[in-house]
């Protein structure tokens, strides 16, 4: 097998950490000696051993003189764990193959340089694009200070996310909805507007059948703190927090009432009477939110696109047509005057979930 094949295996291992490593990236590693896999490992949780450490420990004495394939440049600094470069050197690894350099501007390239200076052979750029996509949330957050934002909707073929009465259960089928829960498992935060809470009373938790789930931080846009105190998401049995984002003039008594439910209240600036989403993204990034799933409703989605905060879309379409012009559209609000001002989607892919389809793409070309 060649470098690409072994790196693909390392990427597969890295994926096992999805939902558990935040705010750290997902990383996988394999140790190869004499053409055989002698060690495997991945970063299993934030604060735990890194992928290289787990793979080298798995290899034991066979790591001496071997090659290690790792999806992200080995760290060369002390954090919650010692530098992986020291582990590599002490184990007697002779060659390190890296998919991508660390995007953190404070440490980028440092691990590779440290190892080269100690006569360890370094090869970089193997399956780099796949490695960057795997950690697109971490890359965006560490380089911009803002979360990587995914906009999701489930719509009929004529672009409606609910009927005129607000009924939206269910637009898409079970397979598509399970995939949405897989997305929830992998993101750090999930955001909706307060009207979605009032109308649908969602849980905003992850529910993957037969698997251990990671819940995202629940973030509710609620300018005036009008969320009902009986809302289901205020009383979840969940390790994840609930944050309610309000404007500067929200009533103090409502703040205190909601804080008593265990929710955290964040105050954000307003723009045209609504939460300024651009300013909020900076605030969420400072709070450590690395990736964010926006699930609606239409006003929030429209505002998100208008504010230019969306990085990626996951639009699900069901083979259904409402046929009227009075259902709830995917996006609400004022759109552009001309087609030239529309947002272009790049690197579009199409995925099937039984009868439903998902269009996935990016707002910026790669």
CSV table of C-alpha atoms in Angstrom, one decimal:
chain,number,residue,atom,x,y,z
A,1,UNK,CA,0.0,0.0,0.0
A,2,UNK,CA,1.1,3.6,-0.6
A,3,UNK,CA,1.1,6.8,1.3
A,4,UNK,CA,-2.4,7.7,0.1
A,5,UNK,CA,-3.9,4.4,1.3
A,6,UNK,CA,-2.4,4.7,4.7
A,7,UNK,CA,-3.5,8.3,5.1
A,8,UNK,CA,-7.0,7.3,4.1
A,9,UNK,CA,-7.0,4.9,7.0
A,10,UNK,CA,-5.8,7.6,9.3
A,11,UNK,CA,-8.6,9.9,8.2
A,12,UNK,CA,-11.1,7.1,8.8
A,13,UNK,CA,-9.8,6.8,12.4
A,14,UNK,CA,-9.9,10.6,12.9
A,15,UNK,CA,-13.6,10.6,12.0
A,16,UNK,CA,-14.3,8.4,15.1
A,17,UNK,CA,-13.6,11.5,17.2
A,18,UNK,CA,-16.4,13.6,15.6
A,19,UNK,CA,-18.5,15.2,18.3
A,20,UNK,CA,-16.1,14.5,21.1
A,21,UNK,CA,-12.9,16.5,20.5
A,22,UNK,CA,-14.2,20.1,20.3
A,23,UNK,CA,-12.6,22.6,20.6
A,24,UNK,CA,-9.7,20.4,19.4
A,25,UNK,CA,-9.5,19.0,15.8
A,26,UNK,CA,-10.2,15.4,14.9
A,27,UNK,CA,-6.9,13.6,14.2
A,28,UNK,CA,-6.1,10.0,13.3
A,29,UNK,CA,-2.7,8.2,13.0
A,30,UNK,CA,-1.4,4.8,11.9
A,31,UNK,CA,2.1,3.4,12.4
A,32,UNK,CA,3.5,1.3,9.6
A,33,UNK,CA,6.6,-1.0,9.7
A,34,UNK,CA,7.8,-3.3,7.0
A,35,UNK,CA,4.6,-2.7,5.1
A,36,UNK,CA,2.4,-3.8,8.0
A,37,UNK,CA,0.1,-1.8,10.3
A,38,UNK,CA,1.5,-2.1,13.8
A,39,UNK,CA,-0.3,0.8,15.5
A,40,UNK,CA,-3.6,2.7,15.2
A,41,UNK,CA,-5.0,5.6,17.2
A,42,UNK,CA,-7.2,8.7,17.1
A,43,UNK,CA,-7.9,11.7,19.3
A,44,UNK,CA,-10.8,10.4,21.3
A,45,UNK,CA,-11.8,13.4,23.4
A,46,UNK,CA,-10.6,16.9,24.3
A,47,UNK,CA,-8.0,16.8,27.1
A,48,UNK,CA,-7.2,13.2,26.3
A,49,UNK,CA,-4.1,11.8,24.5
A,50,UNK,CA,-3.5,12.9,20.9
A,51,UNK,CA,-3.8,10.5,18.0
A,52,UNK,CA,0.0,10.0,17.7
A,53,UNK,CA,0.4,9.0,21.3
A,54,UNK,CA,-2.4,6.4,21.1
A,55,UNK,CA,-1.0,5.0,17.8
A,56,UNK,CA,2.6,4.8,19.1
A,57,UNK,CA,1.4,3.2,22.4
A,58,UNK,CA,-0.5,0.7,20.3
A,59,UNK,CA,2.6,-0.1,18.3
A,60,UNK,CA,4.8,-0.5,21.3
A,61,UNK,CA,8.4,-1.5,20.5
A,62,UNK,CA,7.5,-1.9,16.9
A,63,UNK,CA,7.4,1.9,16.5
A,64,UNK,CA,11.2,2.1,16.4
A,65,UNK,CA,12.3,2.7,12.8
A,66,UNK,CA,8.6,2.9,11.6
A,67,UNK,CA,6.6,5.5,9.7
A,68,UNK,CA,3.7,7.3,11.2
A,69,UNK,CA,0.9,8.7,9.2
A,70,UNK,CA,-1.0,11.5,10.9
A,71,UNK,CA,-3.8,13.7,9.5
A,72,UNK,CA,-2.6,16.9,11.2
A,73,UNK,CA,0.9,18.2,11.9
A,74,UNK,CA,2.1,16.9,15.3
A,75,UNK,CA,2.0,19.5,18.0
A,76,UNK,CA,5.2,20.9,19.4
A,77,UNK,CA,3.8,22.8,22.5
A,78,UNK,CA,2.7,21.9,25.9
A,79,UNK,CA,-1.1,22.2,26.4
A,80,UNK,CA,-3.3,19.8,28.4
A,81,UNK,CA,-1.0,17.1,27.1
A,82,UNK,CA,2.8,17.0,26.3
A,83,UNK,CA,4.1,17.7,22.7
A,84,UNK,CA,3.5,14.8,20.3
A,85,UNK,CA,6.9,15.6,18.6
A,86,UNK,CA,8.7,14.4,21.8
A,87,UNK,CA,6.7,11.2,21.7
A,88,UNK,CA,7.6,10.6,18.1
A,89,UNK,CA,11.3,11.2,18.7
A,90,UNK,CA,11.4,9.1,21.9
A,91,UNK,CA,9.7,6.2,20.1
A,92,UNK,CA,12.3,6.1,17.3
A,93,UNK,CA,10.0,6.9,14.5
A,94,UNK,CA,12.1,7.5,11.3
A,95,UNK,CA,9.5,9.1,9.0
A,96,UNK,CA,6.3,11.2,9.5
A,97,UNK,CA,3.7,11.6,6.8
A,98,UNK,CA,1.3,14.5,7.4
A,99,UNK,CA,-1.9,15.4,5.6
A,100,UNK,CA,-2.1,19.1,6.6
A,101,UNK,CA,-0.1,21.6,8.6
A,102,UNK,CA,-1.7,23.0,11.8
A,103,UNK,CA,-3.8,26.0,10.7
A,104,UNK,CA,-3.3,27.7,14.0
A,105,UNK,CA,-1.2,30.7,13.1
A,106,UNK,CA,0.7,30.6,16.4
A,107,UNK,CA,2.0,27.1,15.8
A,108,UNK,CA,1.7,26.4,12.0
A,109,UNK,CA,4.7,24.5,10.7
A,110,UNK,CA,6.4,24.3,14.1
A,111,UNK,CA,6.0,20.6,14.6
A,112,UNK,CA,7.3,19.6,11.2
A,113,UNK,CA,10.3,21.9,11.5
A,114,UNK,CA,11.1,20.6,14.9
A,115,UNK,CA,11.1,17.0,13.6
A,116,UNK,CA,13.1,17.9,10.5
A,117,UNK,CA,15.8,19.5,12.6
A,118,UNK,CA,16.2,16.2,14.4
A,119,UNK,CA,16.7,14.3,11.1
A,120,UNK,CA,13.3,12.8,10.9
A,121,UNK,CA,12.0,12.6,7.3
A,122,UNK,CA,8.8,14.6,6.8
A,123,UNK,CA,6.3,14.3,3.9
A,124,UNK,CA,3.3,16.7,3.8
A,125,UNK,CA,0.2,17.3,1.8
A,126,UNK,CA,-1.0,13.7,1.4
A,127,UNK,CA,-4.9,13.9,1.1
A,128,UNK,CA,-4.7,17.5,2.4
A,129,UNK,CA,-8.0,18.6,0.9
A,130,UNK,CA,-9.8,15.7,2.6
A,131,UNK,CA,-8.1,16.5,5.9
A,132,UNK,CA,-9.2,20.2,5.7
A,133,UNK,CA,-12.8,19.2,5.0
A,134,UNK,CA,-12.8,16.8,7.9
A,135,UNK,CA,-11.8,19.7,10.2
A,136,UNK,CA,-13.4,22.6,8.4
A,137,UNK,CA,-15.0,23.8,11.6
A,138,UNK,CA,-11.7,23.9,13.5
A,139,UNK,CA,-9.9,25.5,10.6
A,140,UNK,CA,-12.4,28.3,10.3
A,141,UNK,CA,-12.5,29.0,14.0
A,142,UNK,CA,-8.8,28.9,14.6
A,143,UNK,CA,-8.1,31.2,11.7
A,144,UNK,CA,-11.0,33.7,11.9
A,145,UNK,CA,-12.1,33.5,15.5
A,146,UNK,CA,-15.6,32.8,14.3
A,147,UNK,CA,-17.5,29.5,14.1
A,148,UNK,CA,-18.0,27.6,10.9
A,149,UNK,CA,-21.7,28.0,10.0
A,150,UNK,CA,-23.9,25.4,8.4
A,151,UNK,CA,-27.4,26.5,7.2
A,152,UNK,CA,-29.9,23.6,7.1
A,153,UNK,CA,-33.5,23.4,5.9
A,154,UNK,CA,-36.0,20.7,5.0
A,155,UNK,CA,-38.3,21.9,2.2
A,156,UNK,CA,-40.9,20.8,-0.4
A,157,UNK,CA,-39.9,20.9,-4.1
A,158,UNK,CA,-41.7,24.3,-4.3
A,159,UNK,CA,-39.5,25.7,-1.5
A,160,UNK,CA,-41.7,25.6,1.6
A,161,UNK,CA,-40.6,24.5,5.0
A,162,UNK,CA,-44.1,24.5,6.5
A,163,UNK,CA,-47.7,24.9,5.4
A,164,UNK,CA,-49.7,28.2,5.9
A,165,UNK,CA,-50.8,26.8,9.4
A,166,UNK,CA,-47.1,26.3,10.4
A,167,UNK,CA,-47.3,22.5,10.1
A,168,UNK,CA,-43.9,21.0,9.3
A,169,UNK,CA,-44.1,17.5,10.7
A,170,UNK,CA,-42.7,15.9,8.7
A,171,UNK,CA,-41.3,17.4,5.5
A,172,UNK,CA,-38.6,14.8,5.0
A,173,UNK,CA,-38.5,11.1,5.9
A,174,UNK,CA,-36.8,9.2,8.7
A,175,UNK,CA,-33.4,8.7,6.9
A,176,UNK,CA,-33.0,12.3,6.2
A,177,UNK,CA,-33.9,13.3,9.7
A,178,UNK,CA,-31.4,10.8,11.1
A,179,UNK,CA,-28.7,12.4,9.0
A,180,UNK,CA,-29.6,15.8,10.5
A,181,UNK,CA,-29.0,14.3,13.9
A,182,UNK,CA,-25.6,13.1,12.7
A,183,UNK,CA,-24.8,16.7,11.7
A,184,UNK,CA,-26.0,17.8,15.2
A,185,UNK,CA,-23.7,15.3,16.8
A,186,UNK,CA,-20.7,16.8,14.9
A,187,UNK,CA,-21.3,20.5,15.5
A,188,UNK,CA,-20.6,22.6,18.6
A,189,UNK,CA,-23.7,24.7,18.6
A,190,UNK,CA,-27.2,24.7,17.1
A,191,UNK,CA,-29.2,27.9,16.6
A,192,UNK,CA,-32.9,28.7,16.0
A,193,UNK,CA,-35.1,31.7,16.5
A,194,UNK,CA,-37.5,32.0,19.4
A,195,UNK,CA,-40.5,31.7,17.0
A,196,UNK,CA,-39.3,28.2,16.1
A,197,UNK,CA,-39.3,27.4,19.8
A,198,UNK,CA,-42.8,28.8,20.4
A,199,UNK,CA,-44.3,27.0,17.4
A,200,UNK,CA,-42.5,23.7,17.4
A,201,UNK,CA,-41.2,23.3,21.0
A,202,UNK,CA,-38.1,21.4,19.8
A,203,UNK,CA,-35.6,19.6,22.0
A,204,UNK,CA,-32.5,20.5,19.9
A,205,UNK,CA,-30.7,17.4,21.1
A,206,UNK,CA,-28.9,14.6,19.2
A,207,UNK,CA,-30.8,11.4,18.9
A,208,UNK,CA,-28.8,8.7,17.0
A,209,UNK,CA,-30.3,5.3,17.5
A,210,UNK,CA,-28.0,2.8,19.1
A,211,UNK,CA,-25.1,5.2,19.5
A,212,UNK,CA,-23.7,7.5,22.2
A,213,UNK,CA,-24.7,11.1,21.3
A,214,UNK,CA,-23.1,14.4,21.8
A,215,UNK,CA,-25.5,17.3,22.1
A,216,UNK,CA,-24.6,20.7,20.7
A,217,UNK,CA,-24.9,23.9,22.8
A,218,UNK,CA,-28.5,25.2,22.2
A,219,UNK,CA,-28.5,28.8,21.1
A,220,UNK,CA,-31.8,30.7,20.9
A,221,UNK,CA,-32.2,34.1,19.3
A,222,UNK,CA,-34.7,35.9,21.5
A,223,UNK,CA,-34.4,39.7,21.3
A,224,UNK,CA,-37.0,40.4,24.1
A,225,UNK,CA,-36.7,37.2,26.1
A,226,UNK,CA,-40.2,36.0,25.1
A,227,UNK,CA,-39.4,32.3,25.3
A,228,UNK,CA,-41.9,30.4,27.4
A,229,UNK,CA,-40.4,29.0,30.6
A,230,UNK,CA,-42.2,25.8,29.8
A,231,UNK,CA,-40.2,25.3,26.6
A,232,UNK,CA,-38.8,21.8,26.4
A,233,UNK,CA,-35.2,22.9,25.7
A,234,UNK,CA,-35.0,24.8,29.0
A,235,UNK,CA,-35.5,21.5,30.9
A,236,UNK,CA,-33.4,19.0,29.0
A,237,UNK,CA,-31.5,16.2,30.6
A,238,UNK,CA,-28.4,17.1,28.6
A,239,UNK,CA,-24.7,17.8,29.2
A,240,UNK,CA,-24.9,20.7,26.7
A,241,UNK,CA,-25.8,24.2,27.8
A,242,UNK,CA,-28.7,26.4,26.7
A,243,UNK,CA,-27.8,29.9,25.7
A,244,UNK,CA,-30.4,32.6,25.1
A,245,UNK,CA,-29.3,35.6,23.1
A,246,UNK,CA,-31.2,38.8,23.7
A,247,UNK,CA,-30.9,42.5,23.0
A,248,UNK,CA,-29.5,45.1,25.4
A,249,UNK,CA,-32.9,46.2,26.5
A,250,UNK,CA,-34.4,42.9,27.4
A,251,UNK,CA,-36.3,42.9,30.8
A,252,UNK,CA,-34.1,42.2,33.8
A,253,UNK,CA,-36.9,40.2,35.5
A,254,UNK,CA,-37.0,37.8,32.5
A,255,UNK,CA,-33.3,37.4,32.6
A,256,UNK,CA,-33.4,36.3,36.2
A,257,UNK,CA,-36.4,34.0,35.6
A,258,UNK,CA,-34.6,32.2,32.7
A,259,UNK,CA,-31.3,32.0,34.5
A,260,UNK,CA,-33.1,30.1,37.3
A,261,UNK,CA,-33.8,27.4,34.7
A,262,UNK,CA,-30.0,27.0,34.3
A,263,UNK,CA,-29.9,28.8,31.0
A,264,UNK,CA,-27.1,31.3,30.2
A,265,UNK,CA,-28.2,34.7,28.9
A,266,UNK,CA,-26.0,36.4,26.3
A,267,UNK,CA,-26.5,40.1,25.4
A,268,UNK,CA,-25.7,41.0,21.8
A,269,UNK,CA,-26.0,44.2,19.8
A,270,UNK,CA,-29.0,44.8,17.5
A,271,UNK,CA,-29.2,45.7,13.9
A,272,UNK,CA,-32.5,46.9,12.4
A,273,UNK,CA,-34.3,45.7,15.6
A,274,UNK,CA,-32.9,42.1,15.5
A,275,UNK,CA,-29.8,40.4,16.8
A,276,UNK,CA,-26.8,41.5,14.8
A,277,UNK,CA,-25.6,38.0,13.5
A,278,UNK,CA,-22.2,39.2,12.4
A,279,UNK,CA,-21.4,40.6,15.8
A,280,UNK,CA,-22.9,37.5,17.4
A,281,UNK,CA,-20.6,35.2,15.5
A,282,UNK,CA,-17.5,37.0,16.9
A,283,UNK,CA,-19.0,36.7,20.3
A,284,UNK,CA,-19.7,32.9,19.9
A,285,UNK,CA,-16.2,32.4,18.6
A,286,UNK,CA,-14.8,34.1,21.7
A,287,UNK,CA,-17.0,31.8,23.8
A,288,UNK,CA,-15.3,28.8,22.1
A,289,UNK,CA,-18.1,27.8,19.7
A,290,UNK,CA,-16.2,26.3,16.7
A,291,UNK,CA,-19.0,25.2,14.5
A,292,UNK,CA,-22.7,26.2,14.4
A,293,UNK,CA,-25.8,24.6,12.7
A,294,UNK,CA,-28.6,27.0,11.9
A,295,UNK,CA,-31.9,25.1,11.7
A,296,UNK,CA,-34.2,28.0,11.2
A,297,UNK,CA,-36.8,29.3,10.9
A,298,UNK,CA,-37.2,31.2,7.6
A,299,UNK,CA,-36.5,34.6,9.2
A,300,UNK,CA,-33.3,33.4,10.9
A,301,UNK,CA,-32.1,31.7,7.7
A,302,UNK,CA,-32.8,34.8,5.6
A,303,UNK,CA,-31.0,37.0,8.1
A,304,UNK,CA,-28.0,34.6,8.2
A,305,UNK,CA,-27.6,34.7,4.4
A,306,UNK,CA,-28.1,38.5,4.4
A,307,UNK,CA,-25.4,38.9,7.1
A,308,UNK,CA,-23.0,36.8,5.1
A,309,UNK,CA,-22.2,34.4,8.0
A,310,UNK,CA,-23.0,31.1,6.3
A,311,UNK,CA,-20.2,28.9,5.1
A,312,UNK,CA,-22.0,25.8,4.1
A,313,UNK,CA,-25.6,24.7,3.2
A,314,UNK,CA,-27.4,21.4,3.7
A,315,UNK,CA,-30.7,21.8,2.0
A,316,UNK,CA,-33.0,18.8,2.1
A,317,UNK,CA,-35.8,18.5,-0.4
A,318,UNK,CA,-38.7,16.0,-0.2
A,319,UNK,CA,-40.8,14.9,-3.2
A,320,UNK,CA,-43.7,17.0,-2.2
A,321,UNK,CA,-45.4,20.1,-3.5
A,322,UNK,CA,-47.7,22.3,-1.5
A,323,UNK,CA,-48.9,24.1,-4.6
A,324,UNK,CA,-49.8,27.4,-3.0
A,325,UNK,CA,-48.0,30.7,-2.3
A,326,UNK,CA,-49.0,30.9,1.3
A,327,UNK,CA,-46.7,28.3,2.9
A,328,UNK,CA,-43.6,29.3,4.9
A,329,UNK,CA,-40.6,29.9,2.6
A,330,UNK,CA,-37.1,28.7,3.2
A,331,UNK,CA,-35.9,32.3,3.7
A,332,UNK,CA,-38.0,35.3,4.8
A,333,UNK,CA,-37.2,39.0,4.5
A,334,UNK,CA,-36.0,41.2,1.8
A,335,UNK,CA,-33.9,39.7,-1.0
A,336,UNK,CA,-31.7,41.3,-3.6
A,337,UNK,CA,-33.0,43.4,-6.6
A,338,UNK,CA,-31.2,41.4,-9.3
A,339,UNK,CA,-30.1,37.8,-10.0
A,340,UNK,CA,-26.5,39.1,-10.1
A,341,UNK,CA,-26.7,39.8,-6.4
A,342,UNK,CA,-27.7,36.2,-5.6
A,343,UNK,CA,-25.4,34.0,-3.5
A,344,UNK,CA,-23.5,31.4,-5.5
A,345,UNK,CA,-23.0,27.9,-4.1
A,346,UNK,CA,-19.7,26.1,-4.9
A,347,UNK,CA,-18.6,22.5,-4.8
A,348,UNK,CA,-22.1,21.3,-4.9
A,349,UNK,CA,-22.8,17.6,-4.1
A,350,UNK,CA,-26.1,15.7,-4.1
A,351,UNK,CA,-27.0,12.9,-1.6
A,352,UNK,CA,-30.0,10.6,-1.5
A,353,UNK,CA,-31.9,9.6,1.6
A,354,UNK,CA,-34.6,7.2,0.4
A,355,UNK,CA,-37.0,9.5,-1.5
A,356,UNK,CA,-35.4,12.7,-0.2
A,357,UNK,CA,-32.3,14.5,-1.6
A,358,UNK,CA,-29.8,16.8,0.1
A,359,UNK,CA,-28.0,19.5,-1.7
A,360,UNK,CA,-24.7,20.3,0.0
A,361,UNK,CA,-22.3,23.1,-1.0
A,362,UNK,CA,-20.2,26.0,0.1
A,363,UNK,CA,-20.7,29.8,0.0
A,364,UNK,CA,-17.0,30.2,-0.9
A,365,UNK,CA,-15.0,28.4,-3.5
A,366,UNK,CA,-12.3,26.1,-2.1
